[in-house]
Structure formats: C-alpha cells, structure tokens
Amino acid sequence: MGGQTNGTWTPTKRRGPIAAEFSSPGPAAIALKSGIGSGGATKSRPPAFTMASRHEPKNEKVGPGPGQYNVTGLSNKGQDL
C-alpha cells in the first residue's frame, strides 16, 4: 500500500493537476454579494422567522377552584364508610 515496495518509496501516479498549477485567480478573487447584514443585502422582504416566542391568549377562568367542591365523606381512597 502507498507505493512501497520492499522498503523503498516509489511515487504514486498523479490523478490530475493541482490548484497551484493554474494561472487564473482562485475563488477568493471574486467578490460576491453577501446576503447577511446591510452590506449588499439583496432581499426586499422581511425574514420568514423571528426569535420571539408566541404568547397564548390568557384564559381568565379555567374552572371552579378547589374550595368549590363538596368533599365531605371522601378520602384519598374513595368514600368514607
């Protein structure tokens, strides 16, 4: 493996040219517009999501309180006999 034969190193066959062999500029030479921040934003609509949480409508009356039930003659296991 790796092009080794009996302890001596032999180079492997090249698969193609490397980036250092090209004479044209690399991808960093091209200035693309950013979609982040105010410097060159291209979107004209507001963002689709916000970081705010949703608030449920407050329900003023959910039912009678615990003092409204008649619990005489009851225990935690049922009716007192």
GROMACS .gro file of C-alpha atoms in nm:
model
   81
    1MET     CA    1   0.000   0.000   0.000
    2GLY     CA    2   0.109   0.359  -0.054
    3GLY     CA    3   0.351   0.272  -0.331
    4GLN     CA    4   0.607   0.099  -0.109
    5THR     CA    5   0.799  -0.196  -0.240
    6ASN     CA    6   1.048  -0.379  -0.019
    7GLY     CA    7   1.119  -0.072   0.198
    8THR     CA    8   1.185   0.169  -0.090
    9TRP     CA    9   0.948   0.455  -0.174
   10THR     CA   10   0.805   0.496  -0.521
   11PRO     CA   11   0.579   0.789  -0.617
   12THR     CA   12   0.217   0.721  -0.699
   13LYS     CA   13   0.060   0.816  -1.031
   14ARG     CA   14  -0.091   1.167  -1.043
   15ARG     CA   15  -0.468   1.189  -1.083
   16GLY     CA   16  -0.475   1.538  -1.230
   17PRO     CA   17  -0.341   1.893  -1.195
   18ILE     CA   18  -0.332   2.068  -0.858
   19ALA     CA   19  -0.459   2.421  -0.788
   20ALA     CA   20  -0.107   2.569  -0.771
   21GLU     CA   21  -0.057   2.486  -1.139
   22PHE     CA   22  -0.341   2.709  -1.262
   23SER     CA   23  -0.259   3.063  -1.377
   24SER     CA   24  -0.610   3.204  -1.316
   25PRO     CA   25  -0.710   3.359  -0.981
   26GLY     CA   26  -0.876   3.143  -0.721
   27PRO     CA   27  -1.233   3.168  -0.589
   28ALA     CA   28  -1.133   3.429  -0.327
   29ALA     CA   29  -1.060   3.682  -0.603
   30ILE     CA   30  -1.429   3.710  -0.695
   31ALA     CA   31  -1.635   3.947  -0.475
   32LEU     CA   32  -1.984   3.806  -0.430
   33LYS     CA   33  -2.273   3.998  -0.274
   34SER     CA   34  -2.347   3.897   0.081
   35GLY     CA   35  -2.696   3.803   0.194
   36ILE     CA   36  -2.604   3.875   0.557
   37GLY     CA   37  -2.613   4.221   0.711
   38SER     CA   38  -2.676   4.552   0.539
   39GLY     CA   39  -2.372   4.539   0.311
   40GLY     CA   40  -2.525   4.427  -0.015
   41ALA     CA   41  -2.841   4.252   0.105
   42THR     CA   42  -3.050   4.158  -0.197
   43LYS     CA   43  -3.373   4.053  -0.026
   44SER     CA   44  -3.655   4.306  -0.022
   45ARG     CA   45  -3.886   4.118   0.216
   46PRO     CA   46  -3.871   4.069   0.593
   47PRO     CA   47  -3.728   3.749   0.737
   48ALA     CA   48  -3.956   3.445   0.749
   49PHE     CA   49  -3.878   3.365   1.114
   50THR     CA   50  -3.817   3.565   1.430
   51MET     CA   51  -3.660   3.483   1.763
   52ALA     CA   52  -3.965   3.599   1.962
   53SER     CA   53  -4.185   3.344   2.136
   54ARG     CA   54  -4.557   3.307   2.080
   55HIS     CA   55  -4.791   3.408   2.357
   56GLU     CA   56  -5.109   3.213   2.411
   57PRO     CA   57  -5.420   3.416   2.494
   58LYS     CA   58  -5.471   3.439   2.870
   59ASN     CA   59  -5.767   3.235   2.987
   60GLU     CA   60  -5.922   3.423   3.278
   61LYS     CA   61  -6.145   3.143   3.410
   62VAL     CA   62  -6.034   2.781   3.371
   63GLY     CA   63  -6.287   2.628   3.607
   64PRO     CA   64  -6.401   2.627   3.968
   65GLY     CA   65  -6.137   2.645   4.240
   66PRO     CA   66  -6.066   2.363   4.488
   67GLY     CA   67  -6.291   2.524   4.751
   68GLN     CA   68  -6.598   2.481   4.530
   69TYR     CA   69  -6.620   2.102   4.557
   70ASN     CA   70  -6.809   1.914   4.829
   71VAL     CA   71  -6.558   1.664   4.969
   72THR     CA   72  -6.739   1.564   5.287
   73GLY     CA   73  -6.739   1.188   5.331
   74LEU     CA   74  -6.447   1.132   5.086
   75SER     CA   75  -6.088   1.022   5.147
   76ASN     CA   76  -5.796   0.968   4.913
   77LYS     CA   77  -5.915   0.609   4.856
   78GLY     CA   78  -6.283   0.686   4.794
   79GLN     CA   79  -6.591   0.719   5.017
   80ASP     CA   80  -6.554   0.704   5.394
   81LEU     CA   81  -6.768   0.421   5.523
   0.00000   0.00000   0.00000
